[in-house]
mmCIF file of C-alpha atoms in Angstrom:
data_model
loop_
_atom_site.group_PDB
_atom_site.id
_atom_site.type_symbol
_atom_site.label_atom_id
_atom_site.label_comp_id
_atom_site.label_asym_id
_atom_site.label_seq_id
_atom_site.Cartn_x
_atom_site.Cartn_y
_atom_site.Cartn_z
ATOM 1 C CA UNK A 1260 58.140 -18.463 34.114
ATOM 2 C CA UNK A 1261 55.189 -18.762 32.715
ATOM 3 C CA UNK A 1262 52.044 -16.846 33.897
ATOM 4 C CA UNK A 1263 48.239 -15.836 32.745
ATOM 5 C CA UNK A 1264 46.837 -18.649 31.199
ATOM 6 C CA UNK A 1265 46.075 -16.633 27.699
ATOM 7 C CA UNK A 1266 43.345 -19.162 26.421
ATOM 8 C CA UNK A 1267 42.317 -22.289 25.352
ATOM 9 C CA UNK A 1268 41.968 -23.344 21.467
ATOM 10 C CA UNK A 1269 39.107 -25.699 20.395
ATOM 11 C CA UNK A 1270 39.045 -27.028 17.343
ATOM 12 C CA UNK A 1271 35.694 -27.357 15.767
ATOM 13 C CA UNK A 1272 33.924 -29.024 12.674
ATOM 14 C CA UNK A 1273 31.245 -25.904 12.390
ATOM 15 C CA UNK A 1274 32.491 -22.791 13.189
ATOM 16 C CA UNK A 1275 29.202 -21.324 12.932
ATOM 17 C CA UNK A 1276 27.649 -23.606 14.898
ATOM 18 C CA UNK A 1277 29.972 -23.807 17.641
ATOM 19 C CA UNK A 1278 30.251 -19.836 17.395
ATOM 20 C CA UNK A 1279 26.171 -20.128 17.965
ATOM 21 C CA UNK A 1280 26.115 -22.625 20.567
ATOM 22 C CA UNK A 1281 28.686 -20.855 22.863
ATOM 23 C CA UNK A 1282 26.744 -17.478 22.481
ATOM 24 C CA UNK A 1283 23.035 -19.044 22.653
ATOM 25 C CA UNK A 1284 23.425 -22.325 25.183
ATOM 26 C CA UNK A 1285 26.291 -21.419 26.949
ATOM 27 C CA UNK A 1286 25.552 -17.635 27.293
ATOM 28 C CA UNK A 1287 29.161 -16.010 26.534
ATOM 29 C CA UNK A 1288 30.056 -13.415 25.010
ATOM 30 C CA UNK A 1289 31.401 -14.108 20.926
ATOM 31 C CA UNK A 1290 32.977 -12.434 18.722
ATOM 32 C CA UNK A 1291 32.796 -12.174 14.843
ATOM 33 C CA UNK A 1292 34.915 -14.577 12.845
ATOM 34 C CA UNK A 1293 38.207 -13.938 11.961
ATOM 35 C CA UNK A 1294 39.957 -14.920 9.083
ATOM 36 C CA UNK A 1295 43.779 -15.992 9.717
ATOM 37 C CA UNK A 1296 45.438 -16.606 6.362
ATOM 38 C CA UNK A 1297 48.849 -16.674 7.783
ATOM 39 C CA UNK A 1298 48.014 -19.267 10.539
ATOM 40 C CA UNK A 1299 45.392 -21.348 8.334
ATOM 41 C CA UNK A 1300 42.824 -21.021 10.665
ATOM 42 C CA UNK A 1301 39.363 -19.078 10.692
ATOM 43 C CA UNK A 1302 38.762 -17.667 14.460
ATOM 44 C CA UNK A 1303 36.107 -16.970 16.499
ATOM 45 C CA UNK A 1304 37.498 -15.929 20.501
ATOM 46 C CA UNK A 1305 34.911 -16.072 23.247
ATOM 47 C CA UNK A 1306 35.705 -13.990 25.824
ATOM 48 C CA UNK A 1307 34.899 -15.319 29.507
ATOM 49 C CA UNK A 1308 35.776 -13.013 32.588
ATOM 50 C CA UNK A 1309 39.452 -14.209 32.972
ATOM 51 C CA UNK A 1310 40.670 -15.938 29.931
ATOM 52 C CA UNK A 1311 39.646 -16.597 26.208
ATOM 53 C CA UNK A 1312 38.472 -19.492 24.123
ATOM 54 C CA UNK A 1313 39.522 -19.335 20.812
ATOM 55 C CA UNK A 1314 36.976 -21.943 18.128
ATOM 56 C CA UNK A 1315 39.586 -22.814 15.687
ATOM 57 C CA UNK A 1316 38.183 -23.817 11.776
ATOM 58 C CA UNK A 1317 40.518 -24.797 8.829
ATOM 59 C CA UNK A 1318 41.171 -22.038 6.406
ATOM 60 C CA UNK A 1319 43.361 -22.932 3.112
ATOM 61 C CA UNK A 1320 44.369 -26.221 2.118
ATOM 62 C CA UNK A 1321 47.390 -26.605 4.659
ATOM 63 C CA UNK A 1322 46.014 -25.940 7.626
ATOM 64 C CA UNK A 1323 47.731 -26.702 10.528
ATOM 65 C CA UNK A 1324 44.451 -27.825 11.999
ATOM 66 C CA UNK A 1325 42.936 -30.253 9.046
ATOM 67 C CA UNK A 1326 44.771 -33.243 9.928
ATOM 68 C CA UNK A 1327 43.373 -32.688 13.932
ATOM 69 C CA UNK A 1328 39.824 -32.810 12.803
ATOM 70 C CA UNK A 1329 40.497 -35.693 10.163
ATOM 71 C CA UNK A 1330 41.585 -37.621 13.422
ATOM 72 C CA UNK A 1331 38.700 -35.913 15.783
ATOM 73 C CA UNK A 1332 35.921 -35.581 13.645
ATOM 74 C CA UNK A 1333 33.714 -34.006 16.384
ATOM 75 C CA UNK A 1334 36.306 -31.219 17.109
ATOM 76 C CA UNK A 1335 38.577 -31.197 20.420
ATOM 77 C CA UNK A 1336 40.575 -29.022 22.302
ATOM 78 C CA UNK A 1337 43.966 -28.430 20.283
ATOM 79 C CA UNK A 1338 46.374 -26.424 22.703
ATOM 80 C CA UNK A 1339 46.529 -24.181 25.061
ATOM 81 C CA UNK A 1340 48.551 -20.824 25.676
ATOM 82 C CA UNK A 1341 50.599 -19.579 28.489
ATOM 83 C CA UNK A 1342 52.043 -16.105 28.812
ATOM 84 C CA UNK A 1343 55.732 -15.287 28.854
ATOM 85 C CA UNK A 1344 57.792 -11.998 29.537
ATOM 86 C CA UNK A 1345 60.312 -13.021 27.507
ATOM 87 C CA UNK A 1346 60.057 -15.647 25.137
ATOM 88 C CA UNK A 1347 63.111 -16.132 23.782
ATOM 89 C CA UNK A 1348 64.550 -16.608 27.698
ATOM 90 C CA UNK A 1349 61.769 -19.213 28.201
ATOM 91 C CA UNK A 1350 62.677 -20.906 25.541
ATOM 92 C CA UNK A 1351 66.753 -20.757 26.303
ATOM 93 C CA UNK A 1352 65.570 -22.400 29.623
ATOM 94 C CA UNK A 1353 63.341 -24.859 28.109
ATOM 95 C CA UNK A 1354 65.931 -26.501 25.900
ATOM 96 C CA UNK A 1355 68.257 -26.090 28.697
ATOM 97 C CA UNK A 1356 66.066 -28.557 30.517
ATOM 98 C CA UNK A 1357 65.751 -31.266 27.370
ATOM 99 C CA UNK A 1358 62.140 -29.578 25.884
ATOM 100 C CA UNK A 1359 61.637 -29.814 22.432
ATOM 101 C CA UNK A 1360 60.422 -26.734 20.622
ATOM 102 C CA UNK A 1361 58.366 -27.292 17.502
ATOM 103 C CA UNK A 1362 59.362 -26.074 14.443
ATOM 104 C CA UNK A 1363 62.938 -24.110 13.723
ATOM 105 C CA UNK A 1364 63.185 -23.099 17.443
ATOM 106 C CA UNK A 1365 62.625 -19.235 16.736
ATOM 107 C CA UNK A 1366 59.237 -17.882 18.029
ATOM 108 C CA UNK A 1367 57.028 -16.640 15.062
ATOM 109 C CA UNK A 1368 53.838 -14.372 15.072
ATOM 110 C CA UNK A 1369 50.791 -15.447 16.355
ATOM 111 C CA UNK A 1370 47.337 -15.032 15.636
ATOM 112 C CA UNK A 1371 47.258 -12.007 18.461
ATOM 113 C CA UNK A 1372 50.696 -10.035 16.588
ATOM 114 C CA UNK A 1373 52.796 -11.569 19.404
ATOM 115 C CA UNK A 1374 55.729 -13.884 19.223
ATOM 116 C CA UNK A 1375 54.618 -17.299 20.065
ATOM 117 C CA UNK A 1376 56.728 -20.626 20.311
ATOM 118 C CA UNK A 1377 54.641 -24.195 20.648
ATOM 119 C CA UNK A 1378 56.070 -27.003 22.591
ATOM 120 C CA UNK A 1379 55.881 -30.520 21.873
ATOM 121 C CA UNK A 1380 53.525 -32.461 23.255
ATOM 122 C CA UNK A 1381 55.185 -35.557 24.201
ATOM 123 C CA UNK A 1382 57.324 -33.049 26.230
ATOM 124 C CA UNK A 1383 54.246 -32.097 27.991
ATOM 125 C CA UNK A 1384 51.760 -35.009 29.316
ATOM 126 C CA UNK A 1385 50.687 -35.037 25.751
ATOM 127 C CA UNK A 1386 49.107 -31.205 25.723
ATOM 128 C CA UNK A 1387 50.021 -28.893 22.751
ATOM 129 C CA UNK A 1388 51.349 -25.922 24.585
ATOM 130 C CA UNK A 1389 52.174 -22.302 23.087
ATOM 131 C CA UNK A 1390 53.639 -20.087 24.436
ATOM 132 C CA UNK A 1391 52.813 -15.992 23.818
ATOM 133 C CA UNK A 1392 55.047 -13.371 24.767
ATOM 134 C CA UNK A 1393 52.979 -10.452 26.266
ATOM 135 C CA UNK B 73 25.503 -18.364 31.306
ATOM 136 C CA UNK B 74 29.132 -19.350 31.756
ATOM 137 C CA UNK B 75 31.299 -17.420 33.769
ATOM 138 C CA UNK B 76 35.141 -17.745 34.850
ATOM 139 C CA UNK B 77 37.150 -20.705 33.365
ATOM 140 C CA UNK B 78 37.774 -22.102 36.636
ATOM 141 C CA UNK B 79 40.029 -25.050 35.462
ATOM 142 C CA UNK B 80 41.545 -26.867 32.498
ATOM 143 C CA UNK B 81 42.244 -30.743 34.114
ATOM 144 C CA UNK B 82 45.187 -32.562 32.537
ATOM 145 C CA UNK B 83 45.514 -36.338 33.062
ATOM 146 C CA UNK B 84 48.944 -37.358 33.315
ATOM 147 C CA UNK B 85 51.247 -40.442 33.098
ATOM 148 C CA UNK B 86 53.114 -39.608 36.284
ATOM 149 C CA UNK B 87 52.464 -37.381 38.979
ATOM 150 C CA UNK B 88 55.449 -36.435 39.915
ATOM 151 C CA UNK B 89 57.094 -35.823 37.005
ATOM 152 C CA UNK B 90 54.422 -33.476 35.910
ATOM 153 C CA UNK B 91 53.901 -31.383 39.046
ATOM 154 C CA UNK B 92 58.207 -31.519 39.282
ATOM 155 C CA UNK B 93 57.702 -30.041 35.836
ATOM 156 C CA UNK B 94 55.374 -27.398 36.081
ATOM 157 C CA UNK B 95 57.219 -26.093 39.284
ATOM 158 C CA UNK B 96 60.702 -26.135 38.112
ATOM 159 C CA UNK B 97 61.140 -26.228 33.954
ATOM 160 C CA UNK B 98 57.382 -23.971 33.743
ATOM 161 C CA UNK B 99 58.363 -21.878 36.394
ATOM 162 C CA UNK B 100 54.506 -21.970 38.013
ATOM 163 C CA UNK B 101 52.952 -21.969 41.546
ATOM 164 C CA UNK B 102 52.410 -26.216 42.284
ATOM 165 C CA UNK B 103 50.348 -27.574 45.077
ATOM 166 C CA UNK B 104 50.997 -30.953 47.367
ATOM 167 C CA UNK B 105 49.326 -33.553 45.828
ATOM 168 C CA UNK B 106 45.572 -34.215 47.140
ATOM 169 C CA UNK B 107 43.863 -37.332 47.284
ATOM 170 C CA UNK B 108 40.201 -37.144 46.121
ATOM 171 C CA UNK B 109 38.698 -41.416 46.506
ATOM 172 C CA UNK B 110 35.484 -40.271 46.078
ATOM 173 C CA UNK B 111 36.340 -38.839 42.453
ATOM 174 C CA UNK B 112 39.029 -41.604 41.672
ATOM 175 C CA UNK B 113 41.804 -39.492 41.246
ATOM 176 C CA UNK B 114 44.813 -37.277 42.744
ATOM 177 C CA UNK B 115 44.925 -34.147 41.991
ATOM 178 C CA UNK B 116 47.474 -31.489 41.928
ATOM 179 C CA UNK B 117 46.925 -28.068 41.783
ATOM 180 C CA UNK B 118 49.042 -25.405 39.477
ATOM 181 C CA UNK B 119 47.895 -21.476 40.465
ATOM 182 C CA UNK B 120 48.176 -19.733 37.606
ATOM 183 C CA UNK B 121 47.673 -15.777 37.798
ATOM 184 C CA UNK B 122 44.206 -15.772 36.382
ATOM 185 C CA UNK B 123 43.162 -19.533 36.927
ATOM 186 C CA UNK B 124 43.910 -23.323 37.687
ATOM 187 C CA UNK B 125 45.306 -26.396 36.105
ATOM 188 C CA UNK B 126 44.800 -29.749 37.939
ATOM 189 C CA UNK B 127 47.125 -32.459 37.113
ATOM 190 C CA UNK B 128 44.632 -35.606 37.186
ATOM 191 C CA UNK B 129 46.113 -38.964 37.927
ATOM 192 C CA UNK B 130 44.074 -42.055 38.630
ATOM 193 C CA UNK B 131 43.985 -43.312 42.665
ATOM 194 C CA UNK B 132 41.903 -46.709 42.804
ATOM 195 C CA UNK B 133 40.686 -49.388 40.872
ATOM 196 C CA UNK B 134 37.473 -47.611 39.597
ATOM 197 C CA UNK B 135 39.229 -44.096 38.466
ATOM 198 C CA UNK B 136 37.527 -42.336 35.691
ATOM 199 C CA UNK B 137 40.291 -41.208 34.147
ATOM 200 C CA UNK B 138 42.323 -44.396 33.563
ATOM 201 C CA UNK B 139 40.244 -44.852 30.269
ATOM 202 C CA UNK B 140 41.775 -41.806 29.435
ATOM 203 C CA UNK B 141 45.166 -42.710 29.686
ATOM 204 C CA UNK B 142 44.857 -46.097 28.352
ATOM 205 C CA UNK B 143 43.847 -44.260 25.264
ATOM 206 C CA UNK B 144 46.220 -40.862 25.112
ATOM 207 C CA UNK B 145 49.306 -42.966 27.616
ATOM 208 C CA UNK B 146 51.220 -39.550 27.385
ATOM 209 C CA UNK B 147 48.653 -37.994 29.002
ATOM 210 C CA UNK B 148 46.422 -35.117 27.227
ATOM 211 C CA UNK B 149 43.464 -32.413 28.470
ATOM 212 C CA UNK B 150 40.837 -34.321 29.967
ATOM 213 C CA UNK B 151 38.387 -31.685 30.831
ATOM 214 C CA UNK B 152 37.853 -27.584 31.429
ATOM 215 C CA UNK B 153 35.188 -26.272 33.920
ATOM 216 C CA UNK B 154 33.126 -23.343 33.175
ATOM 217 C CA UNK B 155 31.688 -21.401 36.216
ATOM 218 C CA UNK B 156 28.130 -21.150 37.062
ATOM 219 C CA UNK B 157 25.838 -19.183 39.440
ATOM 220 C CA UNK B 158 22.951 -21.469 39.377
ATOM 221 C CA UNK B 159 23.749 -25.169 38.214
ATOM 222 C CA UNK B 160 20.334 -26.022 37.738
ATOM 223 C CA UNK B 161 18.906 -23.156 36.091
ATOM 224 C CA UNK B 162 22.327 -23.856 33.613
ATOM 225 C CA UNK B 163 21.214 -27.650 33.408
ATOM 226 C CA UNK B 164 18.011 -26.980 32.339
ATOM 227 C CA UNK B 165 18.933 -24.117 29.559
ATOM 228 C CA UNK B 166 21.076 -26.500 28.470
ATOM 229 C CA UNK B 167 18.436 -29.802 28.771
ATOM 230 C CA UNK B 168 15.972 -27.399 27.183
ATOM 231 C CA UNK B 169 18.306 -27.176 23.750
ATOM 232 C CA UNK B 170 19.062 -30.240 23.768
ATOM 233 C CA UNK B 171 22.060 -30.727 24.900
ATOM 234 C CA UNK B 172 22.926 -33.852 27.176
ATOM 235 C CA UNK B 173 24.016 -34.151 30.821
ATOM 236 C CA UNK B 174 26.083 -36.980 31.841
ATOM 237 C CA UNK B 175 24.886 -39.241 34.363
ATOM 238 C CA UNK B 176 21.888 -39.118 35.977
ATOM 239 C CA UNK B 177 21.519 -35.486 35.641
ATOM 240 C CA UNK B 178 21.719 -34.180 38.787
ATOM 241 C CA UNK B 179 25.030 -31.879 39.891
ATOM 242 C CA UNK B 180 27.102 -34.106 42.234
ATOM 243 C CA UNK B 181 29.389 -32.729 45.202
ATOM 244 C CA UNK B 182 32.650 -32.291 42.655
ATOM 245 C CA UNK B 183 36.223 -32.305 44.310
ATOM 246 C CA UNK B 184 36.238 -28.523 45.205
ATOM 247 C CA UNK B 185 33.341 -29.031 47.146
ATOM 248 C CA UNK B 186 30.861 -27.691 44.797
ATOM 249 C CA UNK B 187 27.769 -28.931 42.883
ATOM 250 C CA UNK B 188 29.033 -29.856 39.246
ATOM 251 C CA UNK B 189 27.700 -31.252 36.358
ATOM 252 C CA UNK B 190 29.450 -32.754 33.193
ATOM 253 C CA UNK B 191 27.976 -32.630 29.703
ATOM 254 C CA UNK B 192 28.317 -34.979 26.428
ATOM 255 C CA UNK B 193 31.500 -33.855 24.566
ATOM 256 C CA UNK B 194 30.354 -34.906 21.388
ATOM 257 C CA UNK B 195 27.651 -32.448 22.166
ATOM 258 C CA UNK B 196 30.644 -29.702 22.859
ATOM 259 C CA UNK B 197 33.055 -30.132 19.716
ATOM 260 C CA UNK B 198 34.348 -32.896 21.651
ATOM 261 C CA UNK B 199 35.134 -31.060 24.657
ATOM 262 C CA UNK B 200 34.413 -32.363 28.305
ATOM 263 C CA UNK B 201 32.852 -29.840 29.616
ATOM 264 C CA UNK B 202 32.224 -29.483 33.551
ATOM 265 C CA UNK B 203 30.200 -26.707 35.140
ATOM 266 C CA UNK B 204 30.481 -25.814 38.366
ATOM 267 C CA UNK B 205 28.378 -23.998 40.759
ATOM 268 C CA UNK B 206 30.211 -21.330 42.827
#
């Protein structure tokens, strides 16, 4: 079911500085920051040769990622994203099989303008996964 | 600098379950699980189209990652590996900004065979990162 790993979201305490560090120490290649309103996030997505990274930053006063920071202060890596053909099938299956499905169970848009469900992570050896329709 | 994400590493409560889970309710390409006593842990390997997870579960008395679970007991994302060309030329980039190497700093034989190196996640937005030479 599932298949490209579509990246890997980092929450961070300083978007600009993690935006800097990733460009300057770590050599890759960074894009411009993105605000998110619907999501409550500010973006920045680093593009490596087979995957993303997406820096994640609080945008708004109910953003999904506040209370994450409030608990790692230093930032962390918040989920990550696998691809699906058809989400609504991989979700059918999911449930099928006793996984819980955050939220009201219907996929919603995501940040890339593609249905997206998240799993929960006690479901999942404690990883946030979402999952993105392609 | 960095290249391919070569791996995201999950740590997880039980083995079996995981891999069992990845294969049949994700749907994804699982490996037999490897031991690996010189890195303190068994690993299981999850082919995804464009890179790798490794399920991470402690083997020994010593493991590195027991910590880990002790801490997050559902499991959680331990680490991601960046890929290098030249570990040493990366270590001292990064040595030379200020960043800091764990351990001694020199690039050990990691579990694929290759010279890696880890460095400080509260240096990374609290992200283990590991680099590996390939």
């Amino acid at each position: 079911m599932i298949g490209r790993l579509n990246h890997v979201a980092i929450a961070v305490p300083d978007l600009a500085a993690a935006a800097d560090q990733y460009r300057n120490t770590l050599g890759a290649k960074v894009g411009a920051p993105q605000d998110e309103p619907d999501h409550g996030v500010t973006v920045v997505f680093i593009e490596l040769p087979n995957t993303k990274i997406e820096l994640l930053y609080p945008l708004g006063e109910n953003s999904p990622i506040k209370g994450f920071l409030d608990k790692n202060p230093s930032g962390g890596i918040h989920h990550m994203c696998y691809e699906v053909e058809d989400i609504l099938a991989a979700r059918d299956t999911l449930k099928s099989q006793g996984a819980r499905i955050l939220g009201d169970g219907e996929p919603k848009i995501g940040a890339h303008g593609k249905p997206v469900l998240f799993l929960h992570p006690k479901d999942f050896n404690g990883c946030l996964i979402e999952l993105e329709q392609v």
